[in-house]
Short mmCIF file of C-alpha atoms in Angstrom, two decimals:
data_model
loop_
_atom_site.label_atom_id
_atom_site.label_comp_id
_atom_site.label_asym_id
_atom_site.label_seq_id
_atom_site.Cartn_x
_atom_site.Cartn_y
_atom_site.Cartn_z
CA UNK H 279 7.07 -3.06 -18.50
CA UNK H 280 3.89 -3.59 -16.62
CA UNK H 281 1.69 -2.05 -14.36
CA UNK H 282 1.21 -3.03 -10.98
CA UNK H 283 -1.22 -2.73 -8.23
CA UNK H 284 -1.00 -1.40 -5.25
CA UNK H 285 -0.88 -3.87 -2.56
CA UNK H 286 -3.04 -1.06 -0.30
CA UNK H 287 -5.01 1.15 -1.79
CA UNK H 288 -5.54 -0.58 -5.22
CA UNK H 289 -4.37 1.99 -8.08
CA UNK H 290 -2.22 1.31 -10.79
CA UNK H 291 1.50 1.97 -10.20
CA UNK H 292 3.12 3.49 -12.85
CA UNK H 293 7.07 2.61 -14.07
CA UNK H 294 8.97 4.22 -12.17
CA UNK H 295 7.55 5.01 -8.83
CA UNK H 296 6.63 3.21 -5.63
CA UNK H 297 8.56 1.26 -3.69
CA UNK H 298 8.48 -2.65 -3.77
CA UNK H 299 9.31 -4.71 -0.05
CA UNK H 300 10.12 -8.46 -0.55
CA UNK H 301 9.14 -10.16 2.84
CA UNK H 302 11.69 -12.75 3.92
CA UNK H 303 8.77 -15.75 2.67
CA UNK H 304 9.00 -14.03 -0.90
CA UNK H 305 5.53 -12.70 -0.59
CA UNK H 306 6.07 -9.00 -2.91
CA UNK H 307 4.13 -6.17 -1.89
CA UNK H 308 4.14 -3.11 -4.16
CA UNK H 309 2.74 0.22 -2.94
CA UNK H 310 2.18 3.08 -4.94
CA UNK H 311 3.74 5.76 -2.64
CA UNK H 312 4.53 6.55 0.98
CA UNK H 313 1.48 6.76 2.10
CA UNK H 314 0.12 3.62 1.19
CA UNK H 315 3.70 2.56 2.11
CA UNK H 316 3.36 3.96 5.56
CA UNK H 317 -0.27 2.60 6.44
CA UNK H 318 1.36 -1.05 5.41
CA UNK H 319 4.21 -0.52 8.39
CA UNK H 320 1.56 0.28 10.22
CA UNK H 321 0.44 -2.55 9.76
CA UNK H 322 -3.55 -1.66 8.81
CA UNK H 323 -5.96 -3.28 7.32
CA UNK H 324 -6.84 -1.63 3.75
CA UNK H 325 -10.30 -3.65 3.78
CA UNK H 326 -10.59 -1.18 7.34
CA UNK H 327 -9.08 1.91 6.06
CA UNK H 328 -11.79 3.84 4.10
CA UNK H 329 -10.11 5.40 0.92
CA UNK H 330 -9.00 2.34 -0.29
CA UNK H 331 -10.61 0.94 -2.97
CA UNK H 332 -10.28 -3.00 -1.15
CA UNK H 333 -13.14 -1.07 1.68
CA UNK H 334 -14.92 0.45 -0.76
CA UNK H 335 -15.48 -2.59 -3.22
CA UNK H 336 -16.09 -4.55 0.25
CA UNK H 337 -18.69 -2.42 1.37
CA UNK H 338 -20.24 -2.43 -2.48
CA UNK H 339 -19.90 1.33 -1.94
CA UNK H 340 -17.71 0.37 -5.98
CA UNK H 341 -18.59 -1.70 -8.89
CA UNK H 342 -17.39 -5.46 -8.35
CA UNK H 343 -18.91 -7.61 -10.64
CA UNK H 344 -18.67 -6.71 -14.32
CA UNK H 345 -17.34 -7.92 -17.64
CA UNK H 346 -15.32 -5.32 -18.15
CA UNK H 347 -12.59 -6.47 -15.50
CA UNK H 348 -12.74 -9.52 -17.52
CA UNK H 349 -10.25 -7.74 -20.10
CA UNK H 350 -7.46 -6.69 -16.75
CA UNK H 351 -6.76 -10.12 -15.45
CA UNK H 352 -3.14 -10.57 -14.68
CA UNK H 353 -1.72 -12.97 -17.49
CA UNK H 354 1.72 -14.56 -16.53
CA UNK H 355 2.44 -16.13 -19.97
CA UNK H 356 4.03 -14.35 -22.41
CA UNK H 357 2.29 -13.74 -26.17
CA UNK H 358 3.95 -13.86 -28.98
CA UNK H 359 3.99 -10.28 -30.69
CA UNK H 360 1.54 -10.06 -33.28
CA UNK H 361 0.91 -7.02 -35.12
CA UNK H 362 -2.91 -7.31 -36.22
CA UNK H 363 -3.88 -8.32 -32.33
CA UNK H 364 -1.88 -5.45 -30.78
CA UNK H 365 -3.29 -2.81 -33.22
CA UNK H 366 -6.83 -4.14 -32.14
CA UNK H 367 -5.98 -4.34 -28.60
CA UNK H 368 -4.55 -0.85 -28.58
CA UNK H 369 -7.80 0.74 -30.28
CA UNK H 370 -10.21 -1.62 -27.78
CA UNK H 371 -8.39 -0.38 -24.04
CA UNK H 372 -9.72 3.37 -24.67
CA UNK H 373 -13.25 1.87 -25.38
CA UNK H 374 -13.22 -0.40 -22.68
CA UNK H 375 -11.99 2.00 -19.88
CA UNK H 376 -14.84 4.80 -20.88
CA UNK H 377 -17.15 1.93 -20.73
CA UNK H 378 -15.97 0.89 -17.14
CA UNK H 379 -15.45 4.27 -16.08
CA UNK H 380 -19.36 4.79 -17.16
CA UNK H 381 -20.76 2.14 -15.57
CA UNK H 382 -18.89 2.47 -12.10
CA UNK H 383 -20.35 6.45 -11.83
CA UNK H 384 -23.64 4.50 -12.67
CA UNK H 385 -23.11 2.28 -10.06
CA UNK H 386 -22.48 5.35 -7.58
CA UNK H 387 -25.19 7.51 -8.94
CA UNK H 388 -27.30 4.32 -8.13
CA UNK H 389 -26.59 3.97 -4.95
CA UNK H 390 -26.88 7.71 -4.09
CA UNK H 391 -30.16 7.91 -5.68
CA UNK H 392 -31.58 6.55 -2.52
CA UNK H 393 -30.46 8.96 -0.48
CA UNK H 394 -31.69 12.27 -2.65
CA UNK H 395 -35.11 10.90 -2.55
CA UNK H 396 -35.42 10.59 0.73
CA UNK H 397 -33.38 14.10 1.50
CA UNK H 398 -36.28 15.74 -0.88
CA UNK H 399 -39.36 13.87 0.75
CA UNK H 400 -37.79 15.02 4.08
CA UNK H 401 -37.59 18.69 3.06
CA UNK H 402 -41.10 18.68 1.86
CA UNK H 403 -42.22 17.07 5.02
CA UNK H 404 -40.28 20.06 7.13
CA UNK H 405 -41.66 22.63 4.68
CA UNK H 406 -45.32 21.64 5.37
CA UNK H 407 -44.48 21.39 9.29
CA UNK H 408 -42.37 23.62 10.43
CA UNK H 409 -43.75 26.77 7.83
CA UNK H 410 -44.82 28.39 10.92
CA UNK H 411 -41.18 29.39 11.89
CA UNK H 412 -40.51 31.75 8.98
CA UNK H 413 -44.16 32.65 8.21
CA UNK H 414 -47.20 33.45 10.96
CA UNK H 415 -50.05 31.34 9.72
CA UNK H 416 -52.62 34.23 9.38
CA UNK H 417 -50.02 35.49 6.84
CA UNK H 418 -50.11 32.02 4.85
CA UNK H 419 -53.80 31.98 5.07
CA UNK H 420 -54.30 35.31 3.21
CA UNK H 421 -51.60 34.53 0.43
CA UNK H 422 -52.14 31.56 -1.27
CA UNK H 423 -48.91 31.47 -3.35
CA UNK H 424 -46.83 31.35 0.28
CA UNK H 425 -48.21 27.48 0.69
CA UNK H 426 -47.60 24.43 -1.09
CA UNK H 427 -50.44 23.36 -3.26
CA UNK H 428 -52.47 20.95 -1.12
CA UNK H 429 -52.80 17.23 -1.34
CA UNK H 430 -56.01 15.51 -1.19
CA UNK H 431 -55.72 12.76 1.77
CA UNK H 432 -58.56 10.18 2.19
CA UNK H 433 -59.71 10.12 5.61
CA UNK H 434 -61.97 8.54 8.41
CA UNK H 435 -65.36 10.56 8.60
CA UNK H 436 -64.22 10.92 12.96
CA UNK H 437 -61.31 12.61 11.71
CA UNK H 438 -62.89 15.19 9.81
CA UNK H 439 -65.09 16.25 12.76
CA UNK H 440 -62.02 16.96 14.46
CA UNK H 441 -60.66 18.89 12.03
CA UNK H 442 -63.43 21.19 11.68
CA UNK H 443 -63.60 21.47 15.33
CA UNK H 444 -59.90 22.89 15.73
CA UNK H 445 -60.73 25.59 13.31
CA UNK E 77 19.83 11.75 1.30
CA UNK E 78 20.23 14.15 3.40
CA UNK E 79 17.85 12.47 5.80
CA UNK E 80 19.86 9.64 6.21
CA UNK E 81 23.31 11.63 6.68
CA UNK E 82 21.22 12.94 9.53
CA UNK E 83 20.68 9.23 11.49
CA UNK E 84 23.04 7.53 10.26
CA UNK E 85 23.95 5.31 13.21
CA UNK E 86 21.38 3.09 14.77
CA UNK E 87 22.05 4.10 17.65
CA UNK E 88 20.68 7.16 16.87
CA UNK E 89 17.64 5.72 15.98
CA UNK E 90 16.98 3.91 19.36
CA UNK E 91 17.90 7.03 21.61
CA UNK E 92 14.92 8.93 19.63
CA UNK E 93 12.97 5.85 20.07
CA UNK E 94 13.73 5.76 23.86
CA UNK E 95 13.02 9.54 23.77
CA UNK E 96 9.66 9.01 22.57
CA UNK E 97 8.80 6.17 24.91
CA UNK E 98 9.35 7.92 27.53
CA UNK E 99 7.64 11.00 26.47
CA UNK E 100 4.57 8.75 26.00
CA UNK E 101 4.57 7.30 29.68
CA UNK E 102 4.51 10.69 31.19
CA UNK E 103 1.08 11.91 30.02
CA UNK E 104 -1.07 13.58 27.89
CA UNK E 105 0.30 17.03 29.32
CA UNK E 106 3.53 15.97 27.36
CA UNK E 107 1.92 14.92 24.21
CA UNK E 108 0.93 18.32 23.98
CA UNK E 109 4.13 19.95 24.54
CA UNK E 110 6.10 17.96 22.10
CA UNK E 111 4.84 20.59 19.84
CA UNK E 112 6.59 19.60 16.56
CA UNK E 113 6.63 16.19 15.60
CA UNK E 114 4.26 13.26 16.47
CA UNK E 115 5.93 10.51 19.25
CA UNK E 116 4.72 8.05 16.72
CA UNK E 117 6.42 9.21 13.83
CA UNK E 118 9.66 8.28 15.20
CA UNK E 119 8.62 4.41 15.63
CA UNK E 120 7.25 4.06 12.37
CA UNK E 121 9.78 6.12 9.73
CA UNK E 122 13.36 4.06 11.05
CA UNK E 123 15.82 5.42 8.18
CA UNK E 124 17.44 2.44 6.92
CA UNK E 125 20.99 2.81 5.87
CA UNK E 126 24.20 0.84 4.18
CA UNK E 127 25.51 -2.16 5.80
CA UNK E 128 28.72 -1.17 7.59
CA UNK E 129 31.47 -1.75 9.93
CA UNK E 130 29.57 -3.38 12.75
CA UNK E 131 26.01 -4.38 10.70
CA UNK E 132 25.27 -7.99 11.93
CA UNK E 133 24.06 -10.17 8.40
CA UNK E 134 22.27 -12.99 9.14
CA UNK E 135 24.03 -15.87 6.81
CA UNK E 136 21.26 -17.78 4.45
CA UNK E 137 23.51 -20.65 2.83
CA UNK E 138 24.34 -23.95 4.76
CA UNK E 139 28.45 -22.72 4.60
CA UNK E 140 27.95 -23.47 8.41
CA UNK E 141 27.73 -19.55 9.76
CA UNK E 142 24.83 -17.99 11.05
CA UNK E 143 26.02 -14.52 12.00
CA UNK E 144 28.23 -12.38 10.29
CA UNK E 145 29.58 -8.98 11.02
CA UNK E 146 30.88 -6.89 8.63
CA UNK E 147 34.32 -5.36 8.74
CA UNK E 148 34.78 -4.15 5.54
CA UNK E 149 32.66 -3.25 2.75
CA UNK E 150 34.82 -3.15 -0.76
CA UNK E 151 33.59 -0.12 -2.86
CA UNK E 152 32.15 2.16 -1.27
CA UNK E 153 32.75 4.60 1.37
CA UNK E 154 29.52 4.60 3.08
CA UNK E 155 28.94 1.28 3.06
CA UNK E 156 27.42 -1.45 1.02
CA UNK E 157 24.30 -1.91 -0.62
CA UNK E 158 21.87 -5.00 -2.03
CA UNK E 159 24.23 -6.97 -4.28
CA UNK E 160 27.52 -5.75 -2.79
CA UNK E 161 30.58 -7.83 -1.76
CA UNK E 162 31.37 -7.07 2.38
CA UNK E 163 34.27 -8.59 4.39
CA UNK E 164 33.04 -10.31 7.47
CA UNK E 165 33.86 -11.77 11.14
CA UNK E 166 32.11 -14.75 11.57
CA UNK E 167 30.45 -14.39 14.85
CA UNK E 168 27.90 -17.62 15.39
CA UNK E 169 28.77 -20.89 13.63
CA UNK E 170 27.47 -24.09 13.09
CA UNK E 171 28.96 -26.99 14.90
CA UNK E 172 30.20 -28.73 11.96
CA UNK E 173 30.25 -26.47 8.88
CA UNK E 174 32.65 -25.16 6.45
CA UNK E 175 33.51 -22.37 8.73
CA UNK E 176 34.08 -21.72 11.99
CA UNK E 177 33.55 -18.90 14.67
CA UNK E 178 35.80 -15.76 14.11
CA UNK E 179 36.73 -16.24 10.72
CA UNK E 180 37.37 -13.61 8.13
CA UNK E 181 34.90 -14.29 5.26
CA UNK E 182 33.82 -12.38 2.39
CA UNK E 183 30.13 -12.23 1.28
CA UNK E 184 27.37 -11.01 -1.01
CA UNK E 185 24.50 -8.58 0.68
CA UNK E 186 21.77 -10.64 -0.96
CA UNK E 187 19.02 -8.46 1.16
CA UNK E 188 19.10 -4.89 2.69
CA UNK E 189 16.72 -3.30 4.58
CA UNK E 190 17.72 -0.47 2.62
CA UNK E 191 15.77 0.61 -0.63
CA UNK E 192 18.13 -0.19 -3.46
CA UNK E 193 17.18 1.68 -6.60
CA UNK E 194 16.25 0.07 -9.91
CA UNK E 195 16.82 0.69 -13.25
CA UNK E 196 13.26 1.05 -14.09
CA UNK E 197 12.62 3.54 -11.29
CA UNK E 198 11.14 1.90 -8.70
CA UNK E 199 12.98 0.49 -5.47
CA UNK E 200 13.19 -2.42 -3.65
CA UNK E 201 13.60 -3.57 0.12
CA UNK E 202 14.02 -6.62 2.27
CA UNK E 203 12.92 -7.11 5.41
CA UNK E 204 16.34 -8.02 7.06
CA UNK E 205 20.18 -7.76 6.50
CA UNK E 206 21.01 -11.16 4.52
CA UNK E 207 24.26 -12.47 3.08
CA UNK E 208 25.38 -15.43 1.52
CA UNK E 209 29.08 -16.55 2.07
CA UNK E 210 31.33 -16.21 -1.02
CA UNK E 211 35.31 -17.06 -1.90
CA UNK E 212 37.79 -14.23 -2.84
CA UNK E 213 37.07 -15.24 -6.84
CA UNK E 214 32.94 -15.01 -5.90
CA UNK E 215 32.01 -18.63 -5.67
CA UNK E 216 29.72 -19.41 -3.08
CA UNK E 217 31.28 -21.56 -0.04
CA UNK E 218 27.59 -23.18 0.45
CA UNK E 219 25.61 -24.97 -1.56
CA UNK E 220 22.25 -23.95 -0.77
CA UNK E 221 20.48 -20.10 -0.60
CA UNK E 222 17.28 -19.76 1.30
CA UNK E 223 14.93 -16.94 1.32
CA UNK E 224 14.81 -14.47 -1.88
CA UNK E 225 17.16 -12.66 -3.83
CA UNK E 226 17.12 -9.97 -6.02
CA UNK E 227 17.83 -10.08 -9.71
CA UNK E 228 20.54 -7.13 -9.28
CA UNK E 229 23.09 -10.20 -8.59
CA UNK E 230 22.65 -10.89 -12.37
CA UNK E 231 24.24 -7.45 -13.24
CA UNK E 232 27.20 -8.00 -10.14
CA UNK E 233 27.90 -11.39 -12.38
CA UNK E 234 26.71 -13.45 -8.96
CA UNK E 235 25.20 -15.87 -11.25
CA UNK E 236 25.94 -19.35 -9.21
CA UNK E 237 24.15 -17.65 -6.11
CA UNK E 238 20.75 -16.71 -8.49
CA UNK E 239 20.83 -20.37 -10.01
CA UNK E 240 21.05 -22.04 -6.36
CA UNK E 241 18.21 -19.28 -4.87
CA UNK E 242 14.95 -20.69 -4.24
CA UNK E 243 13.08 -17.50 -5.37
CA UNK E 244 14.59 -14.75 -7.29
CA UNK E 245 12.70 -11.29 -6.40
#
């Protein structure tokens, strides 16, 4: 018994389903169901389609260089059973999945990281701009709670004049 | 199953494909109005079924044939699948092989287009309708197989056809 990969969208295909197509130059491709079955008569690219893990490791939106794929190589040649290597190999896969599975959310959380910072400095920015919609400024100016605390900004001495002048 | 009962002839197949065509090279007025199923889903999902009366094999040992069609299949009723014996009319030949045009020859479906099951679960197909010429006792005529076979001839005792293959799927 051994699991397979899909030739499309990358997951493990357990015994007993898929389908396997043998192309007339012995080339085997494996899919894990229809769909991924479907897309291949199709004839699309999985490094275009974007659910696939082939885009998504392309586009380094998923982990692809760690030591933990290290231990999932395909190995062609058979090992002799031995009962001391099993046993240890059976206790290590749980470890070393939760430790893959832990770093690829890293990975993500990594890369989304970005995008919450900037999403927050934006809504501060909007906040301290467009306050005026929900509240009339005389209102803001008589309750001090209503604003956010203000920054101290170093600027120009011209600037200042202006400043005082709009008021 | 009971989709392929349902186009069970090729022709079938084609007529819905013509359908479709045509439906396409109206318009997008007609897209619209085909209200239940997609034009494309009638290219793409061609129901594959057993090699019958009629299926044209394409012959993949040097016996001399390149064409056979079948005009019997021994066993079953519907037709045969991957690893199957068929009886065939030899319809393109060689100039000088081991048989000629319009003889009666029996063969071994080495490769259907039609998912065979396994017994692990999973299924296999081919891309195209293959068969490799055999005597009445099961020895191959040829003495060369090209292209991949399945392992399933190990089961059907077609050993001398697996040892000659060049790639055994």
């Amino acid at each position: 018994m051994r699991l397979e990969k899909c030739w499309f969208c990358s997951s493990t295909i357990y015994p007993g389903h898929g389908i396997q197509f043998v192309r007339n130059d012995a080339k085997i491709f494996r899919f894990c169901r229809s769909k991924c079955h479907k897309n291949f008569k199709m004839k699309r690219n999985p490094r275009k389609v974007k659910w696939t893990k082939a885009y998504r490791r392309l586009h380094g939106k998923d982990m692809t260089q760690d030591s933990t794929f290290e231990f999932e190589r395909k190995r062609n040649r058979p090992q002799r059973y031995d009962r001391i290597n099993t046993e240890k190999v059976l206790q290590a896969i749980p470890k070393i999945s939760k430790v893959k599975a832990t770093r690829e959310k890293d990975h993500i959380t990594k890369r989304l990281s970005v995008g919450r910072v900037n999403r927050k400095r934006e809504d501060r920015r909007e906040l301290e701009q467009s306050i005026s919609l929900v509240k009339a400024p005389s209102v803001l100016k008589e309750d001090a709670t209503l604003t956010l605390p203000k920054q101290k900004v170093t600027v120009s001495y011209a600037q200042t004049e202006n400043t005082r002048m709009e008021e | 199953m009971a989709a392929r009962f349902l186009s069970k002839s090729s022709s079938g197949c084609s007529l819905l494909g013509a359908l479709g065509t045509s439906l396409v090279g109206v318009g997008s007025v007609a897209r619209e109005t085909t209200s239940k199923f997609n034009c494309s889903d009638i290219f793409f999902q061609q129901q594959r079924t057993f090699v019958q009366m009629g299926t044209n094999l394409k012959v993949v040992d040097n016996s001399g044939a390149k064409r056979v069609m079948c005009i019997q299949a021994l066993k079953n009723k519907k037709g045969a699948k991957l690893g199957n014996i068929i009886i065939g009319s030899v319809k393109e030949a060689r100039p000088r092989g081991k048989v000629k045009k319009g003889d009666v020859v029996y063969g071994v479906v080495v490769r259907a287009a039609m998912q065979r099951g396994r017994c692990d679960g999973s299924h296999v197909k081919f891309d195209d309708n293959a068969v490799v010429l055999v005597s009445k006792q099961g020895e191959p005529i040829g003495t060369r197989v090209f292209g991949p076979v399945p392992h399933e001839l190990r089961k059907k005792k077609h050993v001398k056809i697996l040892a000659l293959a060049e790639h055994i799927a």
